[in-house]
C-alpha cells in the first residue's frame, strides 16, 4: 500500500512538477539561477555584489549617453535657454532635451551597441569547427548496412551497436551544447542511455554513457525518474534535483552505495516506438531514455518555460538531437524490453 | 494505414502533437502511423513556434549582449 502511494506521488511529481507548468515559483528560481547569471555574462549566483555589477553596467551606459548632453548644456557654447536651470526633476530635464541632444544620445548608444554586435558576430563561429560530427559519422559508417534487431538482453548487444550508440551520445552532447551556447565538459558532464533489461520493464540499466560503453548493473526501474518519464512518454527536464522538493533522492542509483549526484539538472528524452493495436489505435512504447546531466541548476530552462506545460527547451532539444535519436531508436527497437506509455 | 494517414488534415496532426508531445509523435512518424511529410512539417512548425524568444530574453540580449540560451 505504501509502495503504491509512493509510486503515485512520484508520478504526480513528474507529471505536475517536472513536466507541468511551473508558474511563479519556477519563474523566480529560473531567473535567479539561470537568467540572471547570464544577464551578467558570467556564472555567478544571485547576490548583492552581482546586482551591483549589473547596476554599474547600466549606469555606465547612461553616463556615456549623458556626457555629450552635459557638455552642451554646461559648456561655454551653451545658449541661455540650454543653460536655464530646471526645477530639479528628471522629467523636467528630459522635456528640455532638443533634437540635437537626442541625436547625441542615439549616437552614443549606437556606438556602444555596434561594438557589442561586432563582438557577437566574431563569436558566432565558435561551434562551426571542432564538432564531433566526423567522429560520429566514422563510427556510424562501420555499422552493418542492415541493422539487425537488438537481442532480448542488452548485455548481448554487439560491440558495433554499443559504439554506435556511444557515438550518438557524443553527438547529442554537442547538439545540446550548441543550444546552451557552451559545450564544455563542465556544463554537460555526461549523457547516458538507459534501457529496460526485462520484458516486464521492472529493471533499468545504463546501456552506455559518453565515457563508458559497458552496461552497468540493472536497478529497480521505479527508483529512477527516467522510469516515470518513460511512462509518460514526453521530453522533460528536472531543473534542480537538489531543491529538496523532489520525492526522488538526489543519489546515484546505477552504482552501489548512497552517492550524492554531482549533477543538479537533467534533461530526459524518451525513445518511443509505436504500433497499431487490433482496433487500429496507435499504442506507444518507450524502449529507452536518454539523460543529459549538468551540474548547474536550471540548465535546461529558458525564460518563458514557466508558462508552458511542455518545456520549450526540451522540445527544441528533441528536434536538435533527432538525427542521433533516430539511430538509437533504430538500434534499440524492436525489443521486447519496453514500457507501454500511459494514455 | 498510410492512405488513412495521408487523409489526416494538418490541423488534426497539430492537435495530436500538442496532445501527445514531440517524442511520441516522432515515434508514430517513424512507425509509419503518421504520414512522414505532413508529420515532419507539423513538427518543424511547432518547433519554430517554440524557438521564438520571450521579450525579456530579447531585451537582455540586446542591451547587455548576454545570450541566455539558443536563438
Short mmCIF file of C-alpha atoms in Angstrom, two decimals:
data_model
loop_
_atom_site.label_atom_id
_atom_site.label_comp_id
_atom_site.label_asym_id
_atom_site.label_seq_id
_atom_site.Cartn_x
_atom_site.Cartn_y
_atom_site.Cartn_z
CA UNK A 1 0.00 0.00 0.00
CA UNK A 2 2.85 2.31 0.94
CA UNK A 3 4.70 1.48 -2.31
CA UNK A 4 1.58 2.22 -4.32
CA UNK A 5 1.18 5.61 -2.66
CA UNK A 6 4.88 6.36 -3.12
CA UNK A 7 4.65 5.48 -6.80
CA UNK A 8 1.62 7.73 -7.25
CA UNK A 9 3.49 10.57 -5.52
CA UNK A 10 6.35 10.14 -7.96
CA UNK A 11 4.05 10.03 -10.98
CA UNK A 12 2.30 13.18 -9.76
CA UNK A 13 5.62 14.92 -9.17
CA UNK A 14 6.93 14.08 -12.64
CA UNK A 15 3.64 14.92 -14.34
CA UNK A 16 2.86 18.14 -12.46
CA UNK A 17 6.17 19.49 -11.21
CA UNK A 18 8.72 18.34 -13.77
CA UNK A 19 6.52 18.38 -16.86
CA UNK A 20 3.72 20.70 -15.76
CA UNK A 21 3.52 24.48 -15.83
CA UNK A 22 5.91 25.85 -13.22
CA UNK A 23 4.32 29.21 -12.51
CA UNK A 24 5.80 31.96 -10.36
CA UNK A 25 7.94 29.66 -8.20
CA UNK A 26 9.71 28.26 -11.27
CA UNK A 27 9.98 31.74 -12.75
CA UNK A 28 11.74 33.09 -9.67
CA UNK A 29 14.07 30.09 -9.32
CA UNK A 30 14.86 30.06 -13.05
CA UNK A 31 15.53 33.79 -13.13
CA UNK A 32 17.73 33.62 -10.04
CA UNK A 33 19.70 30.53 -11.04
CA UNK A 34 19.74 30.77 -14.81
CA UNK A 35 18.67 34.03 -16.46
CA UNK A 36 20.21 36.50 -14.05
CA UNK A 37 23.72 34.97 -14.08
CA UNK A 38 23.55 35.07 -17.88
CA UNK A 39 22.46 38.70 -17.83
CA UNK A 40 25.74 39.34 -16.09
CA UNK A 41 27.53 37.31 -18.69
CA UNK A 42 29.15 35.09 -16.10
CA UNK A 43 28.36 32.16 -13.87
CA UNK A 44 27.52 33.74 -10.58
CA UNK A 45 24.82 33.23 -8.04
CA UNK A 46 22.28 35.91 -7.27
CA UNK A 47 23.86 38.25 -4.70
CA UNK A 48 24.13 41.93 -3.81
CA UNK A 49 27.54 42.14 -5.47
CA UNK A 50 26.19 40.66 -8.73
CA UNK A 51 23.22 43.04 -8.57
CA UNK A 52 25.66 45.91 -8.07
CA UNK A 53 27.64 44.74 -11.10
CA UNK A 54 24.52 44.81 -13.28
CA UNK A 55 23.56 48.25 -11.93
CA UNK A 56 27.07 49.50 -12.74
CA UNK A 57 26.83 48.25 -16.35
CA UNK A 58 23.54 50.08 -16.89
CA UNK A 59 24.84 53.18 -15.12
CA UNK A 60 27.94 53.30 -17.33
CA UNK A 61 25.71 53.26 -20.42
CA UNK A 62 23.59 56.10 -19.03
CA UNK A 63 26.64 58.16 -18.09
CA UNK A 64 28.15 57.64 -21.54
CA UNK A 65 24.89 58.84 -23.10
CA UNK A 66 24.68 61.80 -20.70
CA UNK A 67 28.21 63.19 -21.17
CA UNK A 68 27.65 64.93 -24.55
CA UNK A 69 24.39 66.45 -23.30
CA UNK A 70 26.07 67.78 -20.19
CA UNK A 71 28.84 69.21 -22.37
CA UNK A 72 26.28 71.06 -24.47
CA UNK A 73 24.27 72.33 -21.52
CA UNK A 74 27.13 73.34 -19.31
CA UNK A 75 29.88 74.15 -21.80
CA UNK A 76 30.97 77.68 -22.80
CA UNK A 77 28.98 77.44 -26.07
CA UNK A 78 25.68 76.70 -24.27
CA UNK A 79 22.85 79.09 -25.14
CA UNK A 80 20.97 80.82 -22.30
CA UNK A 81 17.92 78.57 -22.95
CA UNK A 82 20.04 75.42 -22.72
CA UNK A 83 21.78 76.57 -19.56
CA UNK A 84 18.49 77.57 -17.88
CA UNK A 85 18.19 75.82 -14.52
CA UNK A 86 15.50 73.17 -14.13
CA UNK A 87 13.21 72.55 -11.19
CA UNK A 88 15.33 69.52 -10.33
CA UNK A 89 13.07 66.74 -11.59
CA UNK A 90 14.35 64.18 -14.10
CA UNK A 91 11.23 64.60 -16.19
CA UNK A 92 11.86 68.33 -16.50
CA UNK A 93 15.40 67.63 -17.70
CA UNK A 94 14.12 65.13 -20.27
CA UNK A 95 11.44 67.50 -21.62
CA UNK A 96 14.04 70.20 -22.16
CA UNK A 97 16.17 67.97 -24.43
CA UNK A 98 16.11 69.10 -28.04
CA UNK A 99 16.61 67.09 -31.22
CA UNK A 100 20.40 67.59 -31.12
CA UNK A 101 20.52 66.12 -27.60
CA UNK A 102 18.51 63.08 -28.67
CA UNK A 103 20.77 62.68 -31.71
CA UNK A 104 23.80 62.65 -29.42
CA UNK A 105 22.19 60.06 -27.14
CA UNK A 106 21.40 57.96 -30.20
CA UNK A 107 24.99 58.16 -31.44
CA UNK A 108 26.46 57.09 -28.07
CA UNK A 109 24.01 54.20 -27.62
CA UNK A 110 24.53 53.09 -31.24
CA UNK A 111 28.31 53.13 -30.88
CA UNK A 112 28.03 51.04 -27.72
CA UNK A 113 25.67 48.52 -29.31
CA UNK A 114 27.59 48.29 -32.59
CA UNK A 115 30.64 47.24 -30.56
CA UNK A 116 28.61 44.55 -28.86
CA UNK A 117 27.20 43.36 -32.18
CA UNK A 118 30.71 43.17 -33.62
CA UNK A 119 31.77 41.02 -30.66
CA UNK A 120 28.75 38.82 -31.19
CA UNK A 121 29.47 38.35 -34.90
CA UNK A 122 33.03 37.40 -34.06
CA UNK A 123 31.79 34.79 -31.57
CA UNK A 124 29.26 33.10 -33.86
CA UNK A 125 31.88 30.81 -35.36
CA UNK A 126 32.53 29.16 -32.01
CA UNK A 127 30.70 25.93 -32.80
CA UNK A 128 31.44 25.76 -36.50
CA UNK A 129 34.63 23.81 -36.14
CA UNK A 130 35.87 21.02 -33.99
CA UNK A 131 32.49 19.29 -33.61
CA UNK A 132 32.30 15.54 -33.19
CA UNK A 133 30.30 15.01 -36.40
CA UNK A 134 33.27 13.47 -38.20
CA UNK A 135 33.91 11.04 -35.37
CA UNK A 136 30.22 10.10 -35.17
CA UNK A 137 30.00 9.66 -38.93
CA UNK A 138 33.06 7.43 -38.86
CA UNK A 139 31.54 5.14 -36.25
CA UNK A 140 28.16 5.01 -37.95
CA UNK A 141 29.84 4.24 -41.27
CA UNK A 142 31.12 0.97 -39.88
CA UNK A 143 27.69 -0.22 -38.87
CA UNK A 144 26.31 -3.16 -40.84
CA UNK A 145 24.22 -1.98 -43.77
CA UNK A 146 21.27 -3.89 -42.47
CA UNK A 147 20.86 -3.25 -38.77
CA UNK A 148 19.53 -6.29 -37.04
CA UNK A 149 17.12 -6.10 -34.15
CA UNK A 150 18.72 -5.95 -30.77
CA UNK A 151 18.93 -9.24 -28.87
CA UNK A 152 16.45 -9.53 -25.96
CA UNK A 153 19.10 -8.79 -23.37
CA UNK A 154 21.07 -5.56 -23.81
CA UNK A 155 24.07 -7.30 -22.27
CA UNK A 156 24.38 -9.27 -25.51
CA UNK A 157 24.40 -6.21 -27.70
CA UNK A 158 27.13 -6.24 -30.32
CA UNK A 159 30.20 -4.05 -29.95
CA UNK A 160 29.25 -2.15 -33.11
CA UNK A 161 25.83 -1.34 -31.67
CA UNK A 162 27.34 -0.13 -28.40
CA UNK A 163 29.94 2.01 -30.11
CA UNK A 164 27.30 3.48 -32.44
CA UNK A 165 25.07 4.43 -29.50
CA UNK A 166 28.03 5.88 -27.66
CA UNK A 167 28.97 7.93 -30.73
CA UNK A 168 25.38 9.19 -30.88
CA UNK A 169 25.58 10.26 -27.24
CA UNK A 170 28.70 12.30 -28.07
CA UNK A 171 26.79 13.91 -30.92
CA UNK A 172 23.86 14.62 -28.59
CA UNK A 173 26.14 16.36 -26.10
CA UNK A 174 27.47 18.53 -28.91
CA UNK A 175 23.97 19.48 -30.10
CA UNK A 176 22.74 20.29 -26.59
CA UNK A 177 25.95 22.28 -26.04
CA UNK A 178 25.11 24.35 -29.10
CA UNK A 179 21.69 25.14 -27.64
CA UNK A 180 23.26 26.07 -24.32
CA UNK A 181 25.91 28.16 -26.12
CA UNK A 182 28.54 26.22 -24.21
CA UNK A 183 29.52 22.61 -24.89
CA UNK A 184 32.33 22.37 -22.38
CA UNK A 185 32.59 19.28 -20.20
CA UNK A 186 31.85 21.35 -17.11
CA UNK A 187 28.38 22.25 -18.39
CA UNK A 188 27.28 18.85 -19.67
CA UNK A 189 29.05 16.27 -17.57
CA UNK A 190 27.53 13.16 -19.08
CA UNK A 191 24.95 11.78 -21.49
CA UNK A 192 23.52 8.39 -20.56
CA UNK A 193 21.30 5.95 -22.40
CA UNK A 194 19.06 3.84 -20.15
CA UNK A 195 17.31 0.70 -21.32
CA UNK A 196 14.90 -1.77 -19.77
CA UNK A 197 16.54 -5.11 -19.14
CA UNK A 198 13.42 -7.27 -18.94
CA UNK A 199 10.17 -7.64 -20.82
CA UNK A 200 8.09 -6.54 -17.82
CA UNK A 201 10.11 -3.30 -17.63
CA UNK A 202 10.84 -3.71 -13.92
CA UNK A 203 14.55 -3.05 -14.25
CA UNK A 204 16.57 -0.37 -15.97
CA UNK A 205 20.24 -0.36 -16.77
CA UNK A 206 22.71 2.20 -18.04
CA UNK A 207 23.27 0.83 -21.54
CA UNK A 208 26.10 3.18 -22.34
CA UNK A 209 27.39 6.62 -21.45
CA UNK A 210 29.79 9.00 -23.13
CA UNK A 211 32.88 7.84 -21.33
CA UNK A 212 32.00 4.18 -20.91
CA UNK A 213 30.34 1.68 -23.24
CA UNK A 214 29.87 -1.14 -20.75
CA UNK A 215 26.40 -1.89 -19.45
CA UNK A 216 26.03 -1.23 -15.73
CA UNK A 217 24.18 -3.41 -13.23
CA UNK A 218 20.37 -3.31 -13.52
CA UNK A 219 18.45 -1.44 -10.84
CA UNK A 220 14.79 -1.24 -9.91
CA UNK A 221 13.22 0.98 -12.55
CA UNK A 222 10.70 2.66 -10.24
CA UNK A 223 13.50 4.24 -8.20
CA UNK A 224 14.51 6.32 -11.21
CA UNK A 225 12.84 9.43 -12.53
CA UNK A 226 13.61 8.13 -16.03
CA UNK A 227 11.06 5.34 -15.48
CA UNK A 228 8.25 7.87 -14.97
CA UNK A 229 9.46 9.87 -17.96
CA UNK A 230 9.20 6.65 -19.99
CA UNK A 231 5.74 6.02 -18.54
CA UNK A 232 4.52 9.48 -19.58
CA UNK A 233 6.44 9.35 -22.89
CA UNK A 234 7.36 13.04 -23.04
CA UNK A 235 10.59 15.02 -23.10
CA UNK A 236 11.10 16.90 -19.87
CA UNK A 237 13.74 18.37 -17.60
CA UNK A 238 14.29 18.22 -13.85
CA UNK A 239 15.58 21.70 -13.12
CA UNK A 240 17.01 21.19 -9.67
CA UNK A 241 17.44 17.71 -8.26
CA UNK A 242 18.86 19.16 -5.04
CA UNK A 243 15.95 21.51 -4.36
CA UNK A 244 14.54 19.22 -1.67
CA UNK A 245 11.09 19.22 -3.27
CA UNK A 246 11.55 16.03 -5.25
CA UNK A 247 10.39 12.62 -3.95
CA UNK A 248 13.46 11.19 -5.73
CA UNK A 249 16.59 11.13 -3.63
CA UNK A 250 19.50 13.00 -5.22
CA UNK A 251 21.58 9.84 -5.16
CA UNK A 252 23.08 7.78 -7.93
CA UNK A 253 21.11 4.56 -8.32
CA UNK A 254 23.13 2.91 -11.06
CA UNK A 255 26.06 2.37 -8.70
CA UNK A 256 26.16 0.73 -5.26
CA UNK A 257 26.17 2.94 -2.18
CA UNK A 258 24.41 6.18 -1.47
CA UNK A 259 26.49 8.53 -3.56
CA UNK A 260 25.07 12.03 -3.95
CA UNK A 261 24.65 13.06 -7.56
CA UNK A 262 27.11 15.61 -8.87
CA UNK A 263 24.51 16.82 -11.35
CA UNK A 264 21.61 19.08 -10.45
CA UNK A 265 19.65 19.35 -13.67
CA UNK A 266 18.71 16.54 -16.03
CA UNK A 267 17.19 16.52 -19.48
CA UNK A 268 15.19 13.40 -20.37
CA UNK A 269 14.40 12.33 -23.91
CA UNK A 270 12.42 9.09 -24.17
CA UNK A 271 12.89 6.91 -27.23
CA UNK A 272 9.41 5.93 -28.37
CA UNK A 273 8.26 3.30 -30.82
CA UNK A 274 4.66 2.89 -31.89
CA UNK A 275 2.39 0.15 -33.14
CA UNK A 276 -1.24 -0.19 -34.08
CA UNK A 277 -3.38 -2.44 -31.91
CA UNK A 278 -6.02 -4.79 -33.31
CA UNK A 279 -8.53 -1.92 -33.43
CA UNK A 280 -6.12 0.26 -35.41
CA UNK A 281 -5.43 2.55 -32.45
CA UNK A 282 -1.79 3.68 -32.03
CA UNK A 283 -0.03 2.35 -28.94
CA UNK A 284 3.27 3.89 -27.86
CA UNK A 285 6.13 2.11 -26.10
CA UNK A 286 9.27 3.52 -24.55
CA UNK A 287 12.37 1.44 -25.29
CA UNK A 288 14.90 3.66 -23.55
CA UNK A 289 15.60 7.11 -22.17
CA UNK A 290 18.44 9.48 -23.00
CA UNK A 291 19.52 11.50 -19.94
CA UNK A 292 21.72 14.58 -20.19
CA UNK A 293 23.37 15.65 -16.92
CA UNK A 294 24.51 19.10 -15.86
CA UNK A 295 25.95 20.17 -12.52
CA UNK A 296 24.23 23.57 -12.84
CA UNK A 297 20.60 24.03 -11.81
CA UNK A 298 18.03 25.19 -14.37
CA UNK A 299 20.49 24.46 -17.19
CA UNK A 300 17.76 23.13 -19.50
CA UNK A 301 15.44 26.03 -18.90
CA UNK A 302 14.82 29.29 -20.67
CA UNK A 303 12.93 32.35 -19.52
CA UNK A 304 9.31 31.75 -20.51
CA UNK A 305 9.30 27.99 -19.86
CA UNK A 306 7.42 28.58 -16.60
CA UNK A 307 4.31 29.43 -18.61
CA UNK A 308 4.26 26.22 -20.62
CA UNK A 309 3.34 22.71 -19.55
CA UNK A 310 5.80 21.31 -22.04
CA UNK A 311 9.21 22.93 -21.79
CA UNK A 312 10.23 24.74 -24.95
CA UNK A 313 13.85 23.88 -24.30
CA UNK A 314 13.07 20.15 -24.20
CA UNK A 315 11.10 20.28 -27.42
CA UNK A 316 13.80 22.25 -29.21
CA UNK A 317 16.44 19.88 -27.83
CA UNK A 318 14.46 16.86 -29.03
CA UNK A 319 14.43 18.27 -32.54
CA UNK A 320 18.13 19.18 -32.41
CA UNK A 321 19.21 15.67 -31.45
CA UNK A 322 16.81 13.94 -33.82
CA UNK A 323 19.44 12.54 -36.24
CA UNK A 324 21.12 10.79 -33.32
CA UNK A 325 17.96 9.69 -31.53
CA UNK A 326 16.74 8.14 -34.79
CA UNK A 327 19.83 5.95 -34.95
CA UNK A 328 19.40 4.98 -31.29
CA UNK A 329 15.74 4.15 -31.91
CA UNK A 330 16.70 2.04 -34.93
CA UNK A 331 19.30 0.18 -32.88
CA UNK A 332 17.07 -0.24 -29.83
CA UNK A 333 13.93 -1.49 -31.49
CA UNK A 334 12.28 -3.83 -31.96
CA UNK A 335 12.92 -5.18 -28.48
CA UNK A 336 10.60 -6.96 -26.06
CA UNK A 337 12.09 -4.88 -23.25
CA UNK A 338 9.83 -1.86 -23.34
CA UNK A 339 7.26 0.04 -21.32
CA UNK A 340 3.80 0.93 -22.55
CA UNK A 341 3.25 4.68 -22.37
CA UNK A 342 0.27 5.88 -20.31
CA UNK A 343 -2.55 7.23 -22.46
CA UNK B 1 -2.99 2.85 -42.91
CA UNK B 2 -0.64 5.16 -44.80
CA UNK B 3 -3.51 6.14 -47.06
CA UNK B 4 -5.62 6.92 -44.00
CA UNK B 5 -2.80 8.90 -42.52
CA UNK B 6 -2.43 10.92 -45.70
CA UNK B 7 -6.04 11.98 -45.38
CA UNK B 8 -5.47 13.37 -41.92
CA UNK B 9 -5.58 17.11 -42.02
CA UNK B 10 -2.65 19.16 -40.84
CA UNK B 11 -4.90 20.62 -38.18
CA UNK B 12 -5.62 17.18 -36.75
CA UNK B 13 -1.93 16.39 -36.71
CA UNK B 14 -1.18 19.65 -34.93
CA UNK B 15 -3.77 18.82 -32.32
CA UNK B 16 -2.35 15.31 -31.89
CA UNK B 17 1.16 16.73 -31.50
CA UNK B 18 0.05 19.10 -28.74
CA UNK B 19 -1.77 16.26 -27.02
CA UNK B 20 0.92 13.56 -27.08
CA UNK B 21 4.15 15.57 -27.33
CA UNK B 22 7.05 15.54 -29.74
CA UNK B 23 8.62 12.26 -28.59
CA UNK B 24 5.51 10.12 -29.15
CA UNK B 25 4.66 11.99 -32.34
CA UNK B 26 8.10 11.24 -33.77
CA UNK B 27 7.69 7.61 -32.74
CA UNK B 28 4.48 7.41 -34.73
CA UNK B 29 6.11 9.05 -37.76
CA UNK B 30 8.95 6.54 -37.65
CA UNK B 31 6.45 3.68 -37.33
CA UNK B 32 4.60 4.92 -40.43
CA UNK B 33 1.40 5.61 -38.48
CA UNK B 34 1.61 9.31 -39.29
CA UNK B 35 2.44 10.46 -42.80
CA UNK B 36 6.11 11.43 -42.74
CA UNK B 37 5.99 14.54 -44.94
CA UNK B 38 2.97 16.05 -43.21
CA UNK B 39 4.09 14.98 -39.76
CA UNK B 40 7.55 16.45 -40.08
CA UNK B 41 6.16 19.70 -41.46
CA UNK B 42 3.89 19.96 -38.42
CA UNK B 43 6.79 19.21 -36.06
CA UNK B 44 9.00 21.81 -37.77
CA UNK B 45 6.29 24.46 -37.48
CA UNK B 46 5.75 23.58 -33.82
CA UNK B 47 9.46 23.79 -33.03
CA UNK B 48 9.81 27.10 -34.91
CA UNK B 49 6.99 28.46 -32.75
CA UNK B 50 8.68 27.15 -29.60
CA UNK B 51 12.03 28.67 -30.54
CA UNK B 52 10.66 32.21 -30.60
CA UNK B 53 12.14 34.07 -27.68
CA UNK B 54 10.20 35.89 -24.99
CA UNK B 55 10.64 39.67 -24.92
CA UNK B 56 12.71 39.62 -21.71
CA UNK B 57 15.24 37.36 -23.37
CA UNK B 58 15.40 39.67 -26.41
CA UNK B 59 15.85 42.80 -24.32
CA UNK B 60 18.57 41.20 -22.20
CA UNK B 61 20.42 40.01 -25.28
CA UNK B 62 20.17 43.40 -27.00
CA UNK B 63 21.11 45.64 -24.10
CA UNK B 64 23.64 43.55 -22.22
CA UNK B 65 24.89 41.31 -25.00
CA UNK B 66 24.36 38.29 -22.77
CA UNK B 67 22.78 35.32 -24.51
CA UNK B 68 20.64 33.33 -22.13
CA UNK B 69 20.17 30.40 -24.45
CA UNK B 70 19.71 29.34 -28.07
CA UNK B 71 18.26 31.69 -30.68
#
